[in-house]
Short mmCIF file of C-alpha atoms in Angstrom, two decimals:
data_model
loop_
_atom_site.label_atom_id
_atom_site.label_comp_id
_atom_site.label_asym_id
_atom_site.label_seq_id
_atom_site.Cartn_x
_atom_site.Cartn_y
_atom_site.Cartn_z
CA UNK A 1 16.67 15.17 -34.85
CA UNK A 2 12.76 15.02 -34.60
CA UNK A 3 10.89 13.69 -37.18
CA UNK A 4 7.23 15.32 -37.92
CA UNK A 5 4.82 12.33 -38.25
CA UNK A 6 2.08 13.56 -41.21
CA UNK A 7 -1.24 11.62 -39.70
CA UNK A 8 -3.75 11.94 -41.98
CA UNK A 9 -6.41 14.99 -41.05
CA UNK A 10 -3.34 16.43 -38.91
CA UNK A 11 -2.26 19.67 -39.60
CA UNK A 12 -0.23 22.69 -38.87
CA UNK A 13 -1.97 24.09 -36.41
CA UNK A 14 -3.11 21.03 -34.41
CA UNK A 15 0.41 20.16 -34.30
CA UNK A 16 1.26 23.35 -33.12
CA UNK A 17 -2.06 23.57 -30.51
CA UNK A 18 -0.87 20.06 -29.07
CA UNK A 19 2.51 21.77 -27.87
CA UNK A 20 0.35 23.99 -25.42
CA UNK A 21 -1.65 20.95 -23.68
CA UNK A 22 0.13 20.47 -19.83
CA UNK A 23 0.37 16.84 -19.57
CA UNK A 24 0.86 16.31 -16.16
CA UNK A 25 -2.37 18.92 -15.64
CA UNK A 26 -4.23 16.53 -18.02
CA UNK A 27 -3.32 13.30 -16.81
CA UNK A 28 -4.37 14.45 -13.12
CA UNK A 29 -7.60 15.03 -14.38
CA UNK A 30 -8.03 12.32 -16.36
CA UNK A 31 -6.98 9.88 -13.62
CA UNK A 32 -9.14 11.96 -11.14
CA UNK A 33 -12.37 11.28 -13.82
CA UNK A 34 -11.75 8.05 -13.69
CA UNK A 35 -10.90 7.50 -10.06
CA UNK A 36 -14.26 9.42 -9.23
CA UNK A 37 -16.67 7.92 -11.93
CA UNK A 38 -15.01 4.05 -12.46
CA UNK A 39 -13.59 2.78 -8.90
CA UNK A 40 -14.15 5.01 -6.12
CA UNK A 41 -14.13 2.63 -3.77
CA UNK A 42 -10.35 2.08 -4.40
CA UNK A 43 -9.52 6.48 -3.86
CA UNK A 44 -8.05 4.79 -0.53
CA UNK A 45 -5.70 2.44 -2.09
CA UNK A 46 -2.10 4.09 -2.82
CA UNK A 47 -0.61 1.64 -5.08
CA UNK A 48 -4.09 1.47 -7.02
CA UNK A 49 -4.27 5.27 -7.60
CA UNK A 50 -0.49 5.78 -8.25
CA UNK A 51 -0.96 2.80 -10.96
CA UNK A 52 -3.87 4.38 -12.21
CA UNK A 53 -1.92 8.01 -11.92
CA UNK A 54 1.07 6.29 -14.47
CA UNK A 55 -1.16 4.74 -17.26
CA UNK A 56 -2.71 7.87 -17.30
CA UNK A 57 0.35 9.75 -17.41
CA UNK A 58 1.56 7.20 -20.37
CA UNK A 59 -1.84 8.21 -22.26
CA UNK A 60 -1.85 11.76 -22.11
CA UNK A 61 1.51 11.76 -22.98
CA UNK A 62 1.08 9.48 -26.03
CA UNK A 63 -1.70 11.33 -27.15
CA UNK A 64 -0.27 14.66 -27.42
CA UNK A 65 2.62 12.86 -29.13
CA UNK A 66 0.30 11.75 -31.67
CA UNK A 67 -1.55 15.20 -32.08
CA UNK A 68 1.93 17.22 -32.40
CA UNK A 69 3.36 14.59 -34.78
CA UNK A 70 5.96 13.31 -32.76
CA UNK A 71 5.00 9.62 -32.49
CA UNK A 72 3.03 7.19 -35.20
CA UNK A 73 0.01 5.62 -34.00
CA UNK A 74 1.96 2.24 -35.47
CA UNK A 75 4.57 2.81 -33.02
CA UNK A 76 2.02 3.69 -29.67
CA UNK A 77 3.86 0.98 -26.94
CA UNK A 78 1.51 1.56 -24.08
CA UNK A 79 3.34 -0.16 -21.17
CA UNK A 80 2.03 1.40 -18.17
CA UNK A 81 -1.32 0.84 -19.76
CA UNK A 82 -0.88 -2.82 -19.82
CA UNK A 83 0.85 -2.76 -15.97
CA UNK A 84 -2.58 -1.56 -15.17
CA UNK A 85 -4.62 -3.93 -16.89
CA UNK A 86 -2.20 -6.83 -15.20
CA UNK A 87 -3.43 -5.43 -11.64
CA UNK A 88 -7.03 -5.18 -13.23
CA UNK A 89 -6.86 -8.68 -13.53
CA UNK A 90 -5.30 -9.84 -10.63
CA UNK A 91 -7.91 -8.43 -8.42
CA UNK A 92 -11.09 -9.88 -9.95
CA UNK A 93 -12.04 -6.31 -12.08
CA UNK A 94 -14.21 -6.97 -15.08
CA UNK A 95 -13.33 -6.25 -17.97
CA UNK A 96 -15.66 -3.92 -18.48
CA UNK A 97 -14.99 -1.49 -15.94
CA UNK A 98 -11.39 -1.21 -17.42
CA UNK A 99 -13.10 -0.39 -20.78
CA UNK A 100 -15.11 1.87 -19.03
CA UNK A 101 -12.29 3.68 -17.29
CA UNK A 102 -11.14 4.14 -21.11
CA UNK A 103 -14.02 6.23 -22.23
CA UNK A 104 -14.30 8.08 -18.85
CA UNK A 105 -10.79 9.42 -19.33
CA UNK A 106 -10.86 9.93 -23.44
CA UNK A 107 -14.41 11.86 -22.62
CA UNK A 108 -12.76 13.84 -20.19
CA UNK A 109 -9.84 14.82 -22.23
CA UNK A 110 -11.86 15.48 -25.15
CA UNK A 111 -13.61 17.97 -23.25
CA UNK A 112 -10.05 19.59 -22.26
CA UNK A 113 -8.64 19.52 -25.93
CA UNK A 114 -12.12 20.84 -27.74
CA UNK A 115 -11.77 23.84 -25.21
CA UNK A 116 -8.35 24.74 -26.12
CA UNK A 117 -9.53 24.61 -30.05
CA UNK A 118 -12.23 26.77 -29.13
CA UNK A 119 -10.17 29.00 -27.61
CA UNK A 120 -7.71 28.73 -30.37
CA UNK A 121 -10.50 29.52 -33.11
CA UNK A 122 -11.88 32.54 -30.78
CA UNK A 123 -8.02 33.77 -31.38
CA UNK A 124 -8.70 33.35 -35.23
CA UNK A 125 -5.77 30.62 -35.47
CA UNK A 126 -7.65 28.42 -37.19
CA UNK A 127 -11.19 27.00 -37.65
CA UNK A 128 -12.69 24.79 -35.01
CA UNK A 129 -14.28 21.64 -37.77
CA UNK A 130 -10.33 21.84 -39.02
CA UNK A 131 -8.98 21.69 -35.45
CA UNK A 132 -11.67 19.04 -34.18
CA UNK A 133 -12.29 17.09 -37.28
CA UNK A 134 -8.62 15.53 -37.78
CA UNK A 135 -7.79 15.54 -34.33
CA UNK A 136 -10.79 14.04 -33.07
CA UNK A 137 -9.84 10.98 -35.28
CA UNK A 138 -6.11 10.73 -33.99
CA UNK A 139 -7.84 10.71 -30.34
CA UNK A 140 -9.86 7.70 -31.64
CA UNK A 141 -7.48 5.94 -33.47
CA UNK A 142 -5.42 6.00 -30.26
CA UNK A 143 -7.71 4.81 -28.14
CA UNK A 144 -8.67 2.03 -30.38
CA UNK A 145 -5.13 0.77 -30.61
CA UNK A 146 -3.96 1.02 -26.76
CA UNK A 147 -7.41 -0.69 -25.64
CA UNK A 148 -6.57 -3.59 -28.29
CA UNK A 149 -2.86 -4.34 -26.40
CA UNK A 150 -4.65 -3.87 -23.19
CA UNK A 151 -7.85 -6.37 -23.94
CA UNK A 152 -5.08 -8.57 -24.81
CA UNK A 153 -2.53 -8.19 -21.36
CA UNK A 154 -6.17 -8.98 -19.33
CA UNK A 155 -7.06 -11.60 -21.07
CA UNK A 156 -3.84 -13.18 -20.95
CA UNK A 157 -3.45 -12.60 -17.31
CA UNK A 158 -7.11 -14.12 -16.75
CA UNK A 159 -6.36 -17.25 -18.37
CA UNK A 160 -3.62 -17.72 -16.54
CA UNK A 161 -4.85 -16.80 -13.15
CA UNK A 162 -7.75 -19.55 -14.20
CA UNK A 163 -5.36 -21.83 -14.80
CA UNK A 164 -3.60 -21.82 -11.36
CA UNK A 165 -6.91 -21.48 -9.53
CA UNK A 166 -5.85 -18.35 -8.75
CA UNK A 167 -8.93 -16.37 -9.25
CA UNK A 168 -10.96 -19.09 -7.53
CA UNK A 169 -8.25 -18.69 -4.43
CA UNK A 170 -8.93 -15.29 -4.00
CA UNK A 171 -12.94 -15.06 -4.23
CA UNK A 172 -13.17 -17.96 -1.87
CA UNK A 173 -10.44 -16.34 0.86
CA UNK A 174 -12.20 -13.06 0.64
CA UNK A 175 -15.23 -15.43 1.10
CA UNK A 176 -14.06 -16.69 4.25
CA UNK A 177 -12.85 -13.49 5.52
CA UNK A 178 -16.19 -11.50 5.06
CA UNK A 179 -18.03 -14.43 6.33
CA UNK A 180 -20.17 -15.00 3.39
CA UNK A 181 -18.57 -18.78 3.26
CA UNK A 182 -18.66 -19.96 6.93
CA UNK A 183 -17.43 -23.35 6.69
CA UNK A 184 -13.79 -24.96 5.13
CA UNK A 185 -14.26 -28.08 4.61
CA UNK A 186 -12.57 -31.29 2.01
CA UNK A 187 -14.10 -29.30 -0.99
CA UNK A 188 -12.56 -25.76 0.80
CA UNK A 189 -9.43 -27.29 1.60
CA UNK A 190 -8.90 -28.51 -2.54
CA UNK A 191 -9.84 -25.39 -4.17
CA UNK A 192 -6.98 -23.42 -1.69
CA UNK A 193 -4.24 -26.06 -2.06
CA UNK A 194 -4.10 -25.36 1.76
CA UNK A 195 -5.04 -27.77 4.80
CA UNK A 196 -7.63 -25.55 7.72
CA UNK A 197 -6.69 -28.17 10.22
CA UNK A 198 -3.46 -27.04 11.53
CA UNK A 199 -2.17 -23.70 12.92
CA UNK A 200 -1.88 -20.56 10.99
CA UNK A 201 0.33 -17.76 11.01
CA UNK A 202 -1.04 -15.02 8.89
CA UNK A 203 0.80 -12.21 7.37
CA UNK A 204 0.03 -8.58 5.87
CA UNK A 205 2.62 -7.74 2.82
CA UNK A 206 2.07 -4.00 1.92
CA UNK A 207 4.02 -4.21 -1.24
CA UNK A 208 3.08 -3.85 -5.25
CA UNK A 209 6.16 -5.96 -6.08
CA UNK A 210 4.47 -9.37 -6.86
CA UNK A 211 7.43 -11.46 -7.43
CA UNK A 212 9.40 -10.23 -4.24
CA UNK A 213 6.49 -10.85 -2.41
CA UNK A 214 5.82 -14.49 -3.66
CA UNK A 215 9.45 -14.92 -3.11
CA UNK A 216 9.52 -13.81 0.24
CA UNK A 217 6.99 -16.07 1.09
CA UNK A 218 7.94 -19.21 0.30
CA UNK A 219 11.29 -18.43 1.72
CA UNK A 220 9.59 -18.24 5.06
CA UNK A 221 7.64 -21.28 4.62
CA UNK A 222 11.06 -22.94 3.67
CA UNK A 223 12.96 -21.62 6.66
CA UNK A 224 10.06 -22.01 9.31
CA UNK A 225 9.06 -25.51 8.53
CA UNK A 226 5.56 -24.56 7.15
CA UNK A 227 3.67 -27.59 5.85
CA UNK A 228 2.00 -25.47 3.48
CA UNK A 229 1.60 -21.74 2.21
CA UNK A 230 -1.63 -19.46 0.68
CA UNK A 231 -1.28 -16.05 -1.03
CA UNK A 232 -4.15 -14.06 -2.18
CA UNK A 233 -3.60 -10.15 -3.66
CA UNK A 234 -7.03 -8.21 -2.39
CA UNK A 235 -5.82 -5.18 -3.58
CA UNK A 236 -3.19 -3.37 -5.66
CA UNK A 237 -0.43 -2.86 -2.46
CA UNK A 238 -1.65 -5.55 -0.26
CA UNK A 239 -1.20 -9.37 0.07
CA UNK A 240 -2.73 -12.11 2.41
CA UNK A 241 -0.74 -14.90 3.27
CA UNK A 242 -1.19 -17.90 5.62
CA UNK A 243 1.24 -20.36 6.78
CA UNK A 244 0.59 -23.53 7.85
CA UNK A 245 2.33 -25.62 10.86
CA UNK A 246 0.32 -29.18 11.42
CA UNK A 247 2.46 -29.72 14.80
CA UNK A 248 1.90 -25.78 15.83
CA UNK A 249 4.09 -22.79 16.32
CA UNK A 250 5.59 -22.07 19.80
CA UNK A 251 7.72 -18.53 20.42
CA UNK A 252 10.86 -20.77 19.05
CA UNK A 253 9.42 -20.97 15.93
CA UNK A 254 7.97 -17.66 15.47
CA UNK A 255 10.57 -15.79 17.06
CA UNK A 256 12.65 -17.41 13.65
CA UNK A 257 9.85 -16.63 11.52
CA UNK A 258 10.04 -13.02 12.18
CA UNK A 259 13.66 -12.93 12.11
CA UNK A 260 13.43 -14.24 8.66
CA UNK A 261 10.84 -11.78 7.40
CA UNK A 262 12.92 -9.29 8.91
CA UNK A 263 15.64 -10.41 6.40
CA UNK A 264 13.55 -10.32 3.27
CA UNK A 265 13.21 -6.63 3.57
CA UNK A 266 9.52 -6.78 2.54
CA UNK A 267 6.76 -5.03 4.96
CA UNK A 268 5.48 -7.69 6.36
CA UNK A 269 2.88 -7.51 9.58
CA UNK A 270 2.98 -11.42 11.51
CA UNK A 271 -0.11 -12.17 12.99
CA UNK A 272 -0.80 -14.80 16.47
CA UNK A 273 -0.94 -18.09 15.79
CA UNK A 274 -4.33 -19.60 15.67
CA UNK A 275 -5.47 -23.32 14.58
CA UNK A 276 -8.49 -24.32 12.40
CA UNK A 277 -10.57 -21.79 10.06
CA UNK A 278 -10.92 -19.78 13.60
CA UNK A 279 -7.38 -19.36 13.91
CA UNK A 280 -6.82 -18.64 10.07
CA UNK A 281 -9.52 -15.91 10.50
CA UNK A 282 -7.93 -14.76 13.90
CA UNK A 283 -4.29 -14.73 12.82
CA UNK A 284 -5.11 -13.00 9.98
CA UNK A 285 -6.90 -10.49 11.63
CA UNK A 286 -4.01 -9.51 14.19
CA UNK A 287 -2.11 -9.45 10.96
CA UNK A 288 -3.83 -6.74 9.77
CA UNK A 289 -4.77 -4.75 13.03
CA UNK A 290 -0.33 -4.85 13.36
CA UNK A 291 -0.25 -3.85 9.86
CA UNK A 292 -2.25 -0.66 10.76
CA UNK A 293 -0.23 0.86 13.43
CA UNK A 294 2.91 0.90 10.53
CA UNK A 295 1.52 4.48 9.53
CA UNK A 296 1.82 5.60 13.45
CA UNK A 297 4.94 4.06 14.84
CA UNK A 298 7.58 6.25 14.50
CA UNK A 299 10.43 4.25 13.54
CA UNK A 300 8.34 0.97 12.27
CA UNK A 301 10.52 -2.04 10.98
CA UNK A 302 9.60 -4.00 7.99
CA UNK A 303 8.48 -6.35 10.16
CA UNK A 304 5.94 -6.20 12.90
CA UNK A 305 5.39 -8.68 14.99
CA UNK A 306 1.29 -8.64 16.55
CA UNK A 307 2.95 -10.51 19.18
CA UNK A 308 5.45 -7.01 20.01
CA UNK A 309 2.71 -4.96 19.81
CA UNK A 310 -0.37 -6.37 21.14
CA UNK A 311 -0.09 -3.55 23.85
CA UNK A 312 0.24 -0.72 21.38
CA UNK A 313 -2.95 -3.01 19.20
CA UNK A 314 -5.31 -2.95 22.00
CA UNK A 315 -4.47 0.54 23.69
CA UNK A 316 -4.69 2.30 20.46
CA UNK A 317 -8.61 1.38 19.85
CA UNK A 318 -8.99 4.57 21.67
CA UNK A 319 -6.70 6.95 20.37
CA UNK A 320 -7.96 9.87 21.97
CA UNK A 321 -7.86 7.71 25.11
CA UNK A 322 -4.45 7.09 24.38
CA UNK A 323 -3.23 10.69 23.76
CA UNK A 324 -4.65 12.24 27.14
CA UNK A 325 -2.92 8.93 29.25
CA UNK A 326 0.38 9.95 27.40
CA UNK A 327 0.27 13.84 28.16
CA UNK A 328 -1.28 12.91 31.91
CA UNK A 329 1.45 10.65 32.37
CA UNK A 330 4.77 12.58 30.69
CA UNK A 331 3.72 15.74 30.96
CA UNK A 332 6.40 17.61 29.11
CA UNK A 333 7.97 15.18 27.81
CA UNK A 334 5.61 14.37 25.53
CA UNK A 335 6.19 17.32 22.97
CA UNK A 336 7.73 17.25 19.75
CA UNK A 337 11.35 18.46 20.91
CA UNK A 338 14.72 17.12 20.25
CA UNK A 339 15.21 17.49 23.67
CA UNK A 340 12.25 15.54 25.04
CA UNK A 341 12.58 12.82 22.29
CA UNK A 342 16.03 12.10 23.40
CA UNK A 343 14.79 11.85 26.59
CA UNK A 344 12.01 9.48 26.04
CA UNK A 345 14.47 7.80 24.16
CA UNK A 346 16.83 7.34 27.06
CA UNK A 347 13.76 6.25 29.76
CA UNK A 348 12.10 3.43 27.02
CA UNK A 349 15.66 1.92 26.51
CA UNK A 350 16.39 1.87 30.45
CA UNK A 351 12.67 0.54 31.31
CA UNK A 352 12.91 -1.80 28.47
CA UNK A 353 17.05 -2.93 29.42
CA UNK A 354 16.47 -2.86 33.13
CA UNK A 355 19.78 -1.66 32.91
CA UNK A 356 21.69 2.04 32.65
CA UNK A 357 24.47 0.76 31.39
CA UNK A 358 22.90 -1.66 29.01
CA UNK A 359 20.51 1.39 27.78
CA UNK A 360 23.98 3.66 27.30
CA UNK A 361 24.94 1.23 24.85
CA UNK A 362 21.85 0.26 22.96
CA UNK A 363 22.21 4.05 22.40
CA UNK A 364 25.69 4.44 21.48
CA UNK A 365 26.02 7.09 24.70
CA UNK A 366 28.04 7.33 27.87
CA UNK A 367 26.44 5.61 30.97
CA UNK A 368 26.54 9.31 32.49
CA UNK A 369 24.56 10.59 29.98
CA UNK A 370 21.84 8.15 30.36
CA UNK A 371 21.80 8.94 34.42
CA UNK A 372 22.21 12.86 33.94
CA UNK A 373 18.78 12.33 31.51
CA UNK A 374 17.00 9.91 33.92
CA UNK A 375 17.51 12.16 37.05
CA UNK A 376 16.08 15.19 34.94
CA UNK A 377 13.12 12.96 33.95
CA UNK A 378 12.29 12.74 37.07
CA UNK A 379 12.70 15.82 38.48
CA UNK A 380 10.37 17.38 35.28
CA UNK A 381 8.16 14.56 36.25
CA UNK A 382 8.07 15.11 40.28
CA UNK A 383 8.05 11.91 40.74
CA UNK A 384 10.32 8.80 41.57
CA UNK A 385 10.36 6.75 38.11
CA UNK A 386 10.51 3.32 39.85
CA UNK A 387 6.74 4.24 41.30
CA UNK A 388 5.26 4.69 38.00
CA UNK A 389 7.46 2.18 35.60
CA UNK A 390 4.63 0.58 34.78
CA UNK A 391 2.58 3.45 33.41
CA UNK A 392 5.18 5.36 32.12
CA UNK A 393 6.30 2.04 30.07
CA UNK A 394 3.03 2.14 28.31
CA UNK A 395 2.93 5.99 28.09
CA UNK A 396 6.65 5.76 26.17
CA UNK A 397 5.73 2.80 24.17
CA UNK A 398 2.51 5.28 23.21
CA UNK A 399 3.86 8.11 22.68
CA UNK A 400 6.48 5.84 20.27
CA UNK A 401 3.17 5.23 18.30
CA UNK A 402 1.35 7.91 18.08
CA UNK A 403 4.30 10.70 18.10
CA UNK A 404 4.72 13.47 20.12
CA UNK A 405 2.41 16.69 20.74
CA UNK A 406 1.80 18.73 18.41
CA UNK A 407 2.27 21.70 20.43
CA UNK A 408 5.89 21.40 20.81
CA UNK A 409 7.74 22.69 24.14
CA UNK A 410 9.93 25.32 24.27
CA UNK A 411 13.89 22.94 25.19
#
């Protein structure tokens, strides 16, 4: 049974108007205002906007709650509002630009609801000081309540962050990344909690689940040996980490290091192992060149290894370069067809093997099937395969990056 909440200067008909606002059309524009007018340099960041997208959501929502009587500004809970002032705070905003992003969104829903009471007075449903004047102080009241729990959740996350050094961590890594703090030395080495002379692995999370992340971490630095580990969040999906190996990191030891991040399940990018701040700099940035080609590869693990793919990494600078070696090199067999994918499938697993019958069963298929599909890639190709397996290695490998052509073949 729903109970009619009696704010005072609510009324009939502004409880009635609120039952014709489209929430979801309203929160997309509020979030849009904001996005456009408060942090448009983060439009690019996924987890930012589809934060951003949920408080806004939450507010709209709550708000037309509060207009149509259905919730008590007492009992406004504005979680998702608080989530986003958490990631506010954990990447350096001030304070003031969440505020901001307040009063950007209430002016542009204010704008939204005074039309509709305009419209509604046009109709002769009411008078627009009745609609606007009781309303207009619910919208207030609102905001003035959800901005007090969210002033609080920053501040609260701030002190702690300043308590663990975090904030300091992350201004001074980003420091060091953008070059703006060229050396790491004693005083460097405090502030991070983390030694520059040793080797470095560095790793790209793309996750907005802080504790899994964290936890996945220092399970690696457990199972690998790692002296020492250093996470910094730069934005709302994305975490830097570093770990830290005083007597170095041969294959042995990374080879276990990715099969460990493999196991965590988190998407995780592993850069090359580099020592001093040139190799924390230069791991880290192989860490996030790997992390880039997740978007292209086709069937991309939750871990990538820079090491796996420094081939795809360097070839892929050029990806119109890339695209016209793949179609010069497969021909056909580069469209988007079942047919063709199955057997590019077949010729990477056999190049990769060395092996038909080794191929037939990383493929679950009969050791026929992978010779009936080899002969006709050669024959579509007009050439013997064992000339070319070089180039048509890379073209596969490619073509397993960027995906097929468009254009698709007739099978």
């Amino acid at each position: 049974m729903s109970v009619t909440v009696l704010h005072p200067g609510s009324n009939t008909v502004v409880r009635g108007l609120a039952t014709r606002v489209d929430v979801a059309a309203r929160a997309d524009a509020v979030s849009g205002a904001i996005l456009g007018a408060v942090f448009p340099d983060r439009a690019d960041d996924a987890t930012f906007v589809a934060t951003l997208s949920r408080c806004s959501q939450e507010n709209v929502a709550n708000v037309v709650a509060v207009l149509a009587g259905r919730l008590a500004l007492a009992d406004v809970d504005a979680q998702c509002a608080c989530d986003f002032a958490t990631l506010m705070a954990r990447l350096g905003v001030p304070l003031a630009e969440l505020e901001r992003s307040y009063w950007v969104g209430v002016e542009r829903l204010w704008q939204d609801w005074f039309d509709l009471c305009r419209t509604c007075s046009v109709e002769g449903k009411g008078e627009l000081p009745d609609l606007l004047g009781g309303s207009t102080s619910l919208l207030f009241g609102y905001v003035d309540r959800v901005l007090a729990q969210v002033v609080r959740r920053y501040n609260s996350v701030t002190e702690e962050m300043s308590s663990t050094c975090e904030d300091r961590r992350r201004e001074l890594v980003l420091r060091l990344l953008d070059g703006t703090q060229a050396e790491a030395g004693d005083a460097v080495e405090e502030t991070l909690g983390y030694r520059m002379r040793a080797t470095h692995v560095g790793l790209l999370f793309n996750s907005e689940r802080r504790r899994e992340v964290t936890r996945g971490l220092a399970t690696l630095r457990a199972e690998s040996g790692a002296r020492a580990a250093l996470l910094v969040q730069p934005d709302a999906g994305t975490w830097f980490g570093w770990l830290s190996y005083p007597d170095g990191v041969d294959p042995a030891r990374l080879d276990g290091l990715r099969r460990v991040a493999a196991a965590t399940g988190e998407p995780v990018a592993i850069g090359d192992p580099g020592r001093g701040l040139a190799g924390f700099l230069g791991s880290h940035q192989s860490a996030r060149r790997t992390a880039e080609l997740r978007a292209t590869l086709r069937r991309a693990p939750s871990c990538l290894c820079a090491r796996d793919l420094r081939l795809e990494t360097f070839l892929l600078e050029n990806p119109d370069s890339a695209r016209r070696f793949v179609r010069d090199e497969l021909g056909g067999l580069a469209a988007g067809t079942e047919r063709a994918q199955r057997i590019r499938d077949t010729l990477l697993a056999w190049l990769a093997v060395g092996s038909q019958a080794r191929a037939a069963t990383e493929l679950g298929v009969h050791e026929n099937t992978v010779r009936l599909r080899i002969r006709v890639a050669g024959e579509e190709l007009g050439t013997a395969l064992t000339e070319r397996r070089t180039e048509l290695l890379v073209a596969l490998r490619l073509c397993e990056a960027l995906g097929p052509e468009a254009e698709s073949a007739e099978s």
